[in-house]
XYZ file of C-alpha atoms in Angstrom:
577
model
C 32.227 30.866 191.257
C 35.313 29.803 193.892
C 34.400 26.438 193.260
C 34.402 26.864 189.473
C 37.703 28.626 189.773
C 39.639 25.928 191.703
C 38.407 23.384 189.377
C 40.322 25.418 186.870
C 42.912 25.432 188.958
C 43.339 21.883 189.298
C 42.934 21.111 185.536
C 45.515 23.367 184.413
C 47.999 21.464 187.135
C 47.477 17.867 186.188
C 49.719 18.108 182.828
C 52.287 19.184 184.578
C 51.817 16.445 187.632
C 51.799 13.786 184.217
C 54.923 15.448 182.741
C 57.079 15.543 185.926
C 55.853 11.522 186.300
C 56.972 10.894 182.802
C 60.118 12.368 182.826
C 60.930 10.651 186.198
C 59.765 7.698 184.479
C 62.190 8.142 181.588
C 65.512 8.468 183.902
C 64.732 5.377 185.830
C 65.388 3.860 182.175
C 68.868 4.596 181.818
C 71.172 3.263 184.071
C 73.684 6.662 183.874
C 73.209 9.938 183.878
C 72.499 12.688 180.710
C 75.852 13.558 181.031
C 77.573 10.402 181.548
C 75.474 9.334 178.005
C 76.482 12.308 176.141
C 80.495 11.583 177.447
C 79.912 8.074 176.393
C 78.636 9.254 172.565
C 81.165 11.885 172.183
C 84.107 9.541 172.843
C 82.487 7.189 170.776
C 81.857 9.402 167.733
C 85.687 10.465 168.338
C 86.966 7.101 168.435
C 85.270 6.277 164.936
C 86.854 9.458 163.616
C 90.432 8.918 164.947
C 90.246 4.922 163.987
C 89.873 5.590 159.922
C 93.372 4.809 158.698
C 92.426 7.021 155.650
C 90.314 9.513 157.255
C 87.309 10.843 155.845
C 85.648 12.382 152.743
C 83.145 14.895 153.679
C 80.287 16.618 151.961
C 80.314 19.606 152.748
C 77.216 22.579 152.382
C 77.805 26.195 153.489
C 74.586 28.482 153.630
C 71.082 27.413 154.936
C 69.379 27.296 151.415
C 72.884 25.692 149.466
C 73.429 28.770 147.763
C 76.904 27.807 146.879
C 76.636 23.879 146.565
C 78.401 21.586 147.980
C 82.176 21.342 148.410
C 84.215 18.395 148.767
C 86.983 18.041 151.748
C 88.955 15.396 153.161
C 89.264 15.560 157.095
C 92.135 12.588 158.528
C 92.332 12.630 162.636
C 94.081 12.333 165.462
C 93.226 12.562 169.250
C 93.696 16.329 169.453
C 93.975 17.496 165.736
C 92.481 17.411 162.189
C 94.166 17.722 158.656
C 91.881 19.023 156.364
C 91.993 18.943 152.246
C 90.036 21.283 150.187
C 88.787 20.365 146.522
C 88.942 23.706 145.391
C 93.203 23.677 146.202
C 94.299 20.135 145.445
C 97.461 21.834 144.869
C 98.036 22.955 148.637
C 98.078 20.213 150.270
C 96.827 19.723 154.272
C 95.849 22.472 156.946
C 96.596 20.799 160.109
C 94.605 22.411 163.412
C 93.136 21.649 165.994
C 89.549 19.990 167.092
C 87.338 19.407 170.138
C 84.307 16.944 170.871
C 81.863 18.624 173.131
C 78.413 19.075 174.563
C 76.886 22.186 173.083
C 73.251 21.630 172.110
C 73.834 17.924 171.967
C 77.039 16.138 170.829
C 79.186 18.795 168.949
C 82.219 18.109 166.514
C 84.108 21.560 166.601
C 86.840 23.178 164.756
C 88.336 25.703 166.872
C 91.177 27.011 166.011
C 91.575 28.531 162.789
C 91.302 26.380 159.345
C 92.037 27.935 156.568
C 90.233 25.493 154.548
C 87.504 24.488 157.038
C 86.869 28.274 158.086
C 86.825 29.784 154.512
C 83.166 29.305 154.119
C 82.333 31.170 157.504
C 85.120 33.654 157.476
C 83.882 37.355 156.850
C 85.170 39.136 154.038
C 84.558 42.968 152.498
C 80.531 42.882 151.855
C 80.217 39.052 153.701
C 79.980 40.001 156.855
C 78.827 36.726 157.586
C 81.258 35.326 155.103
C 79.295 33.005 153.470
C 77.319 31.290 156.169
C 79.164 28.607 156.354
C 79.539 25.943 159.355
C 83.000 25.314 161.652
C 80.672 23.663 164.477
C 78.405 20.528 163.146
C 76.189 18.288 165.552
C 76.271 14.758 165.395
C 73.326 12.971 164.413
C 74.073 9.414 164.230
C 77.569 7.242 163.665
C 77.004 4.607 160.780
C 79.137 1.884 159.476
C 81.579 3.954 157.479
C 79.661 7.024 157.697
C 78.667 9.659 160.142
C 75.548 12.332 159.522
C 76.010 15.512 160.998
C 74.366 18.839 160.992
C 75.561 22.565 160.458
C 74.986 24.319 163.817
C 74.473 27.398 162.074
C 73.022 26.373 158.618
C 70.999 23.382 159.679
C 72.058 21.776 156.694
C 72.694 17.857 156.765
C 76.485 16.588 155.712
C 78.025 13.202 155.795
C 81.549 12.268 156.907
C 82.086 8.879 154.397
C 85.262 6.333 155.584
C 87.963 6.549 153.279
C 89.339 3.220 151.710
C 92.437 5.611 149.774
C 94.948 7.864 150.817
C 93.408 11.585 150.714
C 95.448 13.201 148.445
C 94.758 10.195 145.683
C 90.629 10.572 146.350
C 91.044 14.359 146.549
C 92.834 14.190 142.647
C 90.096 11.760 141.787
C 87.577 14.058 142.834
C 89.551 16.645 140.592
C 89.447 15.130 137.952
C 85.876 14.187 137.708
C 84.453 17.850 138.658
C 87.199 19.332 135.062
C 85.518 16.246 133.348
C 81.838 16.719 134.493
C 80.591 19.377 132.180
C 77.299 18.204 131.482
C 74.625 20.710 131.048
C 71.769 18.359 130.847
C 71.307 14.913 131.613
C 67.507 12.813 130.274
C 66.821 9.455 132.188
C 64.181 7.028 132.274
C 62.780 6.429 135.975
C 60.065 4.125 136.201
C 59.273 3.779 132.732
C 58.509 7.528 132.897
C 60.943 10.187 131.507
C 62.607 13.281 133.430
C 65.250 16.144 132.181
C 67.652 17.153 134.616
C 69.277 20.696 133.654
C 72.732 21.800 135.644
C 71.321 25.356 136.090
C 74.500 26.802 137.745
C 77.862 24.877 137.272
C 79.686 27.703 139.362
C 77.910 27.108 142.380
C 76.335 23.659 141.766
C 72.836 24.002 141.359
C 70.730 21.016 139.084
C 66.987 21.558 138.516
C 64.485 18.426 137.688
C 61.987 18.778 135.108
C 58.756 16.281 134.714
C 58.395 17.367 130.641
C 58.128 21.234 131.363
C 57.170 21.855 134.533
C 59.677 22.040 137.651
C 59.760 19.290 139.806
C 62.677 20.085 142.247
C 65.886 22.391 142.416
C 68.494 20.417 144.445
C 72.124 21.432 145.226
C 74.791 19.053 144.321
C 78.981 18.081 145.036
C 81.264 16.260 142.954
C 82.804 12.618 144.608
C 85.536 10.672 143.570
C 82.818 8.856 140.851
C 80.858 11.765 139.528
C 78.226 14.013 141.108
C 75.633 13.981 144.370
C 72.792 15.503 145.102
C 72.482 17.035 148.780
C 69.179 14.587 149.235
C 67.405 11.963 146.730
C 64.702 12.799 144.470
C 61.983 11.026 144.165
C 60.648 10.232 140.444
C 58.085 7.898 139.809
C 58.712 5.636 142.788
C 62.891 5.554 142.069
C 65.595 7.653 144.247
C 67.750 9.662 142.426
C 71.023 10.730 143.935
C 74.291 9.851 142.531
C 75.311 9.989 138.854
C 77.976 8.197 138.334
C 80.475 9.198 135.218
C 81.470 6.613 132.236
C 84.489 8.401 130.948
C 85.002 5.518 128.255
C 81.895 6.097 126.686
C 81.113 9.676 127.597
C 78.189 9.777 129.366
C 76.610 8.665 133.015
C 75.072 6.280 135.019
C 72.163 6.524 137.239
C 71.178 3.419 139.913
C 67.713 2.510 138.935
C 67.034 4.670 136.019
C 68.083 4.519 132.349
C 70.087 7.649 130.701
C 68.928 8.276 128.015
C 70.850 11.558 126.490
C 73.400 13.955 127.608
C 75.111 17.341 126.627
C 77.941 19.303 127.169
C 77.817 22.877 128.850
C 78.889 24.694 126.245
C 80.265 27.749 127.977
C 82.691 25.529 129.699
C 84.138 24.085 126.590
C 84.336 27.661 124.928
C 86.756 28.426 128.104
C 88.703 25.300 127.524
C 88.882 26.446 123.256
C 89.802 29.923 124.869
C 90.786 32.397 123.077
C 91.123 32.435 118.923
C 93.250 35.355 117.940
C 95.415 34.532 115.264
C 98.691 36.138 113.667
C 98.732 36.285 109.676
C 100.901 33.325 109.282
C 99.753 30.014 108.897
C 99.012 28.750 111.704
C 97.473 25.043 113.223
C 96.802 25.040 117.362
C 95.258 21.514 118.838
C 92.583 21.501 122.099
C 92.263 18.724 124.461
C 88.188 18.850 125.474
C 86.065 16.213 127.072
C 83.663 14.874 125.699
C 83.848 16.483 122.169
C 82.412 13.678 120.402
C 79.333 15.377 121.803
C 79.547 18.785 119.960
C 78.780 20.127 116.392
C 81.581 22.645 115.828
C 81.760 24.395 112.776
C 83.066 28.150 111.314
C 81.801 30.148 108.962
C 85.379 31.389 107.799
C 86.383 29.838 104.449
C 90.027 30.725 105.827
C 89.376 28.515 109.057
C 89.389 24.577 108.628
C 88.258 21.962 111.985
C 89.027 18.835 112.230
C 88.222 16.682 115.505
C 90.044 13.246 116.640
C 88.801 11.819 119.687
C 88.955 14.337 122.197
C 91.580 16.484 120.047
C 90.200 19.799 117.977
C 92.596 20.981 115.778
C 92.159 24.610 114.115
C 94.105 25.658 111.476
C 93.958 29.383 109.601
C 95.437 30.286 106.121
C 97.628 33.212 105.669
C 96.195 36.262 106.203
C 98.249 37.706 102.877
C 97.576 41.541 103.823
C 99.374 43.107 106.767
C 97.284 45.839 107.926
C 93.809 43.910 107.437
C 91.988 42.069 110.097
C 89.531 39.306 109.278
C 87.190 37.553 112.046
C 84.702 34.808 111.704
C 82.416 32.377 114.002
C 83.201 29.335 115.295
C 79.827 27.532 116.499
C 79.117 25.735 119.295
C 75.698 22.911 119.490
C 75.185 20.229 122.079
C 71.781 19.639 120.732
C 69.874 21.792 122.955
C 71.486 25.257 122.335
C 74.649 27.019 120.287
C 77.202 28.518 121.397
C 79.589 31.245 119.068
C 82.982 31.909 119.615
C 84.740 34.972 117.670
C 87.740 33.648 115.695
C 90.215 36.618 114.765
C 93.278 36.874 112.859
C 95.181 40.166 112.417
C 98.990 41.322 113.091
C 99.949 44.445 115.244
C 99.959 46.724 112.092
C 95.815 46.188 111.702
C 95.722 47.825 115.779
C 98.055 50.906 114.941
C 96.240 53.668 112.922
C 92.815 55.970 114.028
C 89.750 55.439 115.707
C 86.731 56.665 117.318
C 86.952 56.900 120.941
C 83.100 57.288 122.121
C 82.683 57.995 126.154
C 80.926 59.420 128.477
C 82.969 62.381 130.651
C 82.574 65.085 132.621
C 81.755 68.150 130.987
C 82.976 71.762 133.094
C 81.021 73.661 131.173
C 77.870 71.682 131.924
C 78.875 70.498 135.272
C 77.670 67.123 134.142
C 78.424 64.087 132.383
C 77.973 64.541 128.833
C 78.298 61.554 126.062
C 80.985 63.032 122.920
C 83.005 61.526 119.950
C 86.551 62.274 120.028
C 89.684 61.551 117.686
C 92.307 58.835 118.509
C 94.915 56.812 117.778
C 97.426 53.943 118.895
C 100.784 54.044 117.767
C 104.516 53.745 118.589
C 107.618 55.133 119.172
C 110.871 53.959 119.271
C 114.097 54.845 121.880
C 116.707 52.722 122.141
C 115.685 50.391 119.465
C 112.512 49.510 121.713
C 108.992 50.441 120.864
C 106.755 52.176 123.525
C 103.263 52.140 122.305
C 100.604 54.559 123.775
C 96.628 55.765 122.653
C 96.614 59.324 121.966
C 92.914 60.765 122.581
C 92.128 64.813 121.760
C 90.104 67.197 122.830
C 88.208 65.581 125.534
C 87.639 69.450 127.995
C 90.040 70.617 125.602
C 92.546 68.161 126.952
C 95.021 65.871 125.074
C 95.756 62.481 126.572
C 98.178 60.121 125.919
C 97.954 56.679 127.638
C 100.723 54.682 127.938
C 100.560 51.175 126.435
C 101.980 47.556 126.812
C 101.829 45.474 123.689
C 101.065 41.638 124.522
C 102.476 40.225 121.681
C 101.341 36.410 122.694
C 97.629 37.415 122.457
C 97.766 40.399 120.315
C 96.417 42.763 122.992
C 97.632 45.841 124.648
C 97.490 46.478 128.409
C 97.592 49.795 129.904
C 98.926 50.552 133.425
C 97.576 52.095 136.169
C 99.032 55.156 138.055
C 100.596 56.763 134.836
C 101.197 60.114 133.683
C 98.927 60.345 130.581
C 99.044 64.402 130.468
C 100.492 67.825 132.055
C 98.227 71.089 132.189
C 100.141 74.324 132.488
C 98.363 77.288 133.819
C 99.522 80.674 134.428
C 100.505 80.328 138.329
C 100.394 76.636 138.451
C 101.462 73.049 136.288
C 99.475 69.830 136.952
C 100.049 66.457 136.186
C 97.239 64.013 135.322
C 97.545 60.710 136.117
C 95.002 57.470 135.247
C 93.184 55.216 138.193
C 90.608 52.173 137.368
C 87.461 52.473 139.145
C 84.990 49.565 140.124
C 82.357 52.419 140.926
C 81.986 55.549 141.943
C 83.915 55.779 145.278
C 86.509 53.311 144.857
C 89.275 52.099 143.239
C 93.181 52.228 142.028
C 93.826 55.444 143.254
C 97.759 56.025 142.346
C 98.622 52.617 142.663
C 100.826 50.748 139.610
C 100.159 47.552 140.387
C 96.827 47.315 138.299
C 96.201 46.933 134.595
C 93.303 47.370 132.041
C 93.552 44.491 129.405
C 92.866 45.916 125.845
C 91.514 42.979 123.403
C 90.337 43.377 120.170
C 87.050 42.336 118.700
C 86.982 41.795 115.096
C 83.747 42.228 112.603
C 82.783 40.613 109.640
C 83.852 43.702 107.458
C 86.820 43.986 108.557
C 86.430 47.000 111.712
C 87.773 46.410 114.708
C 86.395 47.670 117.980
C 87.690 47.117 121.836
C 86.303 48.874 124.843
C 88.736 50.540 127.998
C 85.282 49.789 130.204
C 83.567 46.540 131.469
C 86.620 44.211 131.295
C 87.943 42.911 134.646
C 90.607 44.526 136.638
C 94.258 43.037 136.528
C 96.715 42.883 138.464
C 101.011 41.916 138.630
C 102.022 39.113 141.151
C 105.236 39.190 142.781
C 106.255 37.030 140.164
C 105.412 39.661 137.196
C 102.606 37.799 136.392
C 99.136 38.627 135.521
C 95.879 38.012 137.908
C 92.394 37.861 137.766
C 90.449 39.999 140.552
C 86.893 39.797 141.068
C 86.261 43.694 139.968
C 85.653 44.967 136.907
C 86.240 48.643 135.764
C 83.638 50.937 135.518
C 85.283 54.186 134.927
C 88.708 55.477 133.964
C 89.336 58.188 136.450
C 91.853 61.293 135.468
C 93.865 63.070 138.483
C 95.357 65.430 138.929
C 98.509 65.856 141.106
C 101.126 68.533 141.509
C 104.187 66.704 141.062
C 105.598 63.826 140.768
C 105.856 61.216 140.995
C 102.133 60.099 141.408
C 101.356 59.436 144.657
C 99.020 60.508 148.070
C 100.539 62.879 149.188
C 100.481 65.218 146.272
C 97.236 64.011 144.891
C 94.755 67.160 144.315
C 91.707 65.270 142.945
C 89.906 63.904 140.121
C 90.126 65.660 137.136
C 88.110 63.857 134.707
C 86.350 60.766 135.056
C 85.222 58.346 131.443
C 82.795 55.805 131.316
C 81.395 53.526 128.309
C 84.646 54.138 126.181
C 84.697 52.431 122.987
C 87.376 52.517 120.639
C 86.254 52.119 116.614
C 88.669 51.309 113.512
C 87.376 51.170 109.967
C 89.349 48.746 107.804
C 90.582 51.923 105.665
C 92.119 53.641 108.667
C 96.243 52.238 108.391
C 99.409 52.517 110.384
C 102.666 53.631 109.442
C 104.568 52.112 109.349
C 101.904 49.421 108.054
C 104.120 46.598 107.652
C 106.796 45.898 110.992
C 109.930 43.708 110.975
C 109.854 40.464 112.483
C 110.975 39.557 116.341
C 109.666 39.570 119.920
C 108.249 42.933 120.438
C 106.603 42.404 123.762
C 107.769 45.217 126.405
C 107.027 43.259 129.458
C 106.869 39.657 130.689
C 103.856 39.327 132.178
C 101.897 36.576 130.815
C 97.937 36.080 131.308
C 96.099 33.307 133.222
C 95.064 29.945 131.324
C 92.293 28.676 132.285
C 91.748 25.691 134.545
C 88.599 24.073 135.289
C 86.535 24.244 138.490
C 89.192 26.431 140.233
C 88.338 29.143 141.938
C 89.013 32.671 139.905
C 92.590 33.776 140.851
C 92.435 36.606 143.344
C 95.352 38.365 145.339
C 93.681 39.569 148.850
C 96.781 42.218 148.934
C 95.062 44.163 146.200
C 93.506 46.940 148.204
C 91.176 49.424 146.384
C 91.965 52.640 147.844
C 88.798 55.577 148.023
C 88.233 57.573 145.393
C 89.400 61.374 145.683
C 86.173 62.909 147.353
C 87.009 66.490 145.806
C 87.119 67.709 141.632
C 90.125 68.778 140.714
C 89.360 73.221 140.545
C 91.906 75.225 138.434
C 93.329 77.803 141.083
């Protein structure tokens, strides 16, 4: 038994005797040390970096699994720093900081000092703790003739850094300029003699899925270049590799190396953004779109009073006269790429069609009940005038027994209203005590405007084919005033109109008592029969405000103002002392 133990013994030793002969082996290869190697690389890799007149465009992919796609930046250096270029903000130029070569689980390119650009990715924000897993730190894998593969430290996730032969700023507008004009949703080659469907599955954050006839061949993230799109890593069909697609402006459609395209559409969500919004006055009235591509979409309406005509890439929409003031009149315009429609609602109405009564229907908190309870209520929007100015509110009755009136802002440009945040909409006199109630938007249940002004609830108008007209106060996104006056997109959208109550004013923390009331799901409804007066209005430029909305742009990031704070809801109901 000893003797069958030390036999053990010595087998279990002799890989280890091998390894330590091996690896001795292996250093009597190379004439310098590890270190002296790895100082050799890193200078190296730094030396390519710094000796690009142009500096380099790099593909860029936050997140382990590509969740977001990939994202285009330009990265010129010098011996200690790095100016960086972001696709998503052509607009802003260069961040400038600094960068470091070093030996950190093999040769390391680092950015560390604070990017704004580079960092944004891996920057924690409310609910991102993580931010979005992006990379600041990427190991260097190999250095190329005009390009350089790294990895993410964190994410794993191979990127290239690709020699510029341009000035950054003129690929970064390039690059631009192709992602606004790259809006197709699906794209049918010929590889091999065989044929595939590719399907962009998520234009926002840059997903493409391959399809072999029905069935799912491979899901592949993707960035936009200076020439059309990449995918993070070929795809192999039928023998060819399929990677870039290259777009052919002049004859609206793209190129694939090795395979034959054989038909392409247009998303058509993005070019119902780019149509935007069709809300017409009762005049005459003829408005002309510029939209890629649009030899590659079937529009038509089914309006008799709306007439299309395309020319090139121009739409042109004209309406006849709406001849009776106080009526509204929608339509359809259709969308078809070939593979699916689109509708867009087409509306034309003046402000005397939105004055008059409607149903509000919401859901409130009922005292008596101690619960939310859903009820039908009275309403209406109309106007006053001081001053020779109108000031436009929605009265609502007999919500608790309460009458509200909500201030209003008439948007004269897009035939909307908006309605403030932080405004007196009622006072409640009891017998040893008067309260003012003032309006909040809430994102949920614990959070949102609290007293603040700066916030705004826009209030558009959806038209039906009889002739009723119907908006909802719920669902829409929160906006907000710039410093400028002008209106913002945030990411939130309002669940609830919250009612506080405060014991004098003006509004504000310190003499907030709590929430009052709180509405959800309201919906306001006008039959065509329900008028104004006065139905018909003079003439002239009755907006009561200059804030003006957002157009939009393609491929840039939703407008959002980090100084809009969401403050926590009032944790106690309002009790009547």
């Amino acid at each position: 038994m000893k003797a069958n133990r030390i036999f053990i013994c010595l087998m279990l030793a002799l890989p280890a005797l091998f390894l330590q002969s091996c690896l001795k082996d292996q250093e009597d290869v190379f004439d310098k040390s590890y270190s002296a190697r790895m100082e050799d690389f890193l200078q190296q890799a730094q030396d390519s970096l710094v000796n690009a007149p142009y500096g380099w465009a790099f593909d860029y992919y936050p997140e382990e699994n590509r969740a977001y796609g990939g994202i285009a930046y330009t990265v010129k250096f010098t011996k200690n720093d790095a100016s960086v270029r972001y696709e998503k903000k052509p607009d802003d130029g260069a961040i400038t900081s600094l960068y470091k070569m070093k030996s950190d689980d093999g040769p390391v390119l680092s950015f560390d000092t604070y990017n704004a650009f580079m960092h944004l990715y891996a920057t924690p924000s409310d609910g991102e703790y993580q931010g979005k897993q992006g990379d600041f730190e990427f190991v260097i894998d190999s250095i190329g003739k005009g390009v350089i593969k790294v990895h993410g430290k964190k994410s794993l996730n191979t990127m290239y850094l690709r020699k510029l032969n341009e000035n950054p700023a003129e690929y970064m507008d390039k690059v631009t300029e192709v992602s606004s004009l790259f809006i197709f949703s699906d794209i049918e080659l010929n590889a091999g003699g065989k044929p595939y469907h590719f399907v962009i599955t998520d234009p926002s954050n840059r997903q493409m899925a391959v399809y072999d006839g029905s069935t799912l061949v491979k899901t592949v993230a993707y960035l936009f270049t200076d020439k059309g799109l990449r995918l993070y890593e070929p795809v192999s069909l039928n023998g060819v590799p399929v990677q870039e697609f290259i777009l052919d402006k002049d004859n609206s459609t793209v190129k694939v190396e090795g395979a034959e395209v054989t038909k392409t559409a247009v998303n058509l969500d993005i070019i119902a953004k780019i149509i935007g919004r069709l809300s017409f006055t009762n005049g005459e009235k003829t408005i002309t779109k510029t939209i890629p591509f649009l030899n590659k979409v079937d529009i038509s309406c089914d309006a008799s009073w709306v007439h299309l005509s395309k020319d090139g890439n121009q739409l042109t929409i004209k309406v006849d006269a709406n001849p009776v003031a106080v009526n509204a009149r929608g339509g359809w315009v259709t969308l078809s790429n070939g593979y699916v429609e689109k509708k867009i609602q087409i509306t034309q109405y003046d402000l005397p069609a939105l004055l008059g009564n409607y149903q509000v229907s919401l859901t409130y908190y009922n005292f008596r009940k101690n619960g939310f309870a859903n009820g039908t209520f009275n309403g209406v929007i109309r106007y006053t005038t001081r001053g020779g100015e109108r000031h436009f509110y929605l009265l609502v009755e007999g919500v608790n027994g309460v009458n509200y009136r909500f201030p209003l802002i008439y948007m004269q440009s897009i035939n909307a209203f908006l309605m403030q945040s932080g405004q007196r909409v009622t006072k409640i006199d009891y017998s040893n005590a008067t309260y003012f109630i003032g309006n909040s938007f809430n994102i949920n249940a614990k959070n949102g405007t609290g007293y603040s002004t700066n916030a705004y609830n826009l209030i558009s108008f959806n038209i039906g084919d009889d002739g009723k007209i119907s908006t909802a106060l719920t669902g829409g996104p929160l906006l907000f005033a710039d410093k400028d006056g002008n209106l913002e997109v945030s990411q939130y959208s309002i669940e609830r109109i919250v009612l506080n109550a405060y014991t004098s004013e003006p509004f504000g923390k310190d003499n907030l008592d709590g929430w009052f009331d709180q509405w959800l799901n309201v919906t306001l409804v006008k039959n065509p029969s329900s008028s104004a007066k006065p139905s018909i209005l003079e003439e002239g430029n009755n907006e009561s405000t200059s804030l003006t909305l957002p157009a939009y742009v393609p491929n840039q990031i939703t407008r959002y103002n980090s100084n809009l704070h969401l403050a926590p809801q009032a944790n106690k109901q309002f009790r009547i002392k």
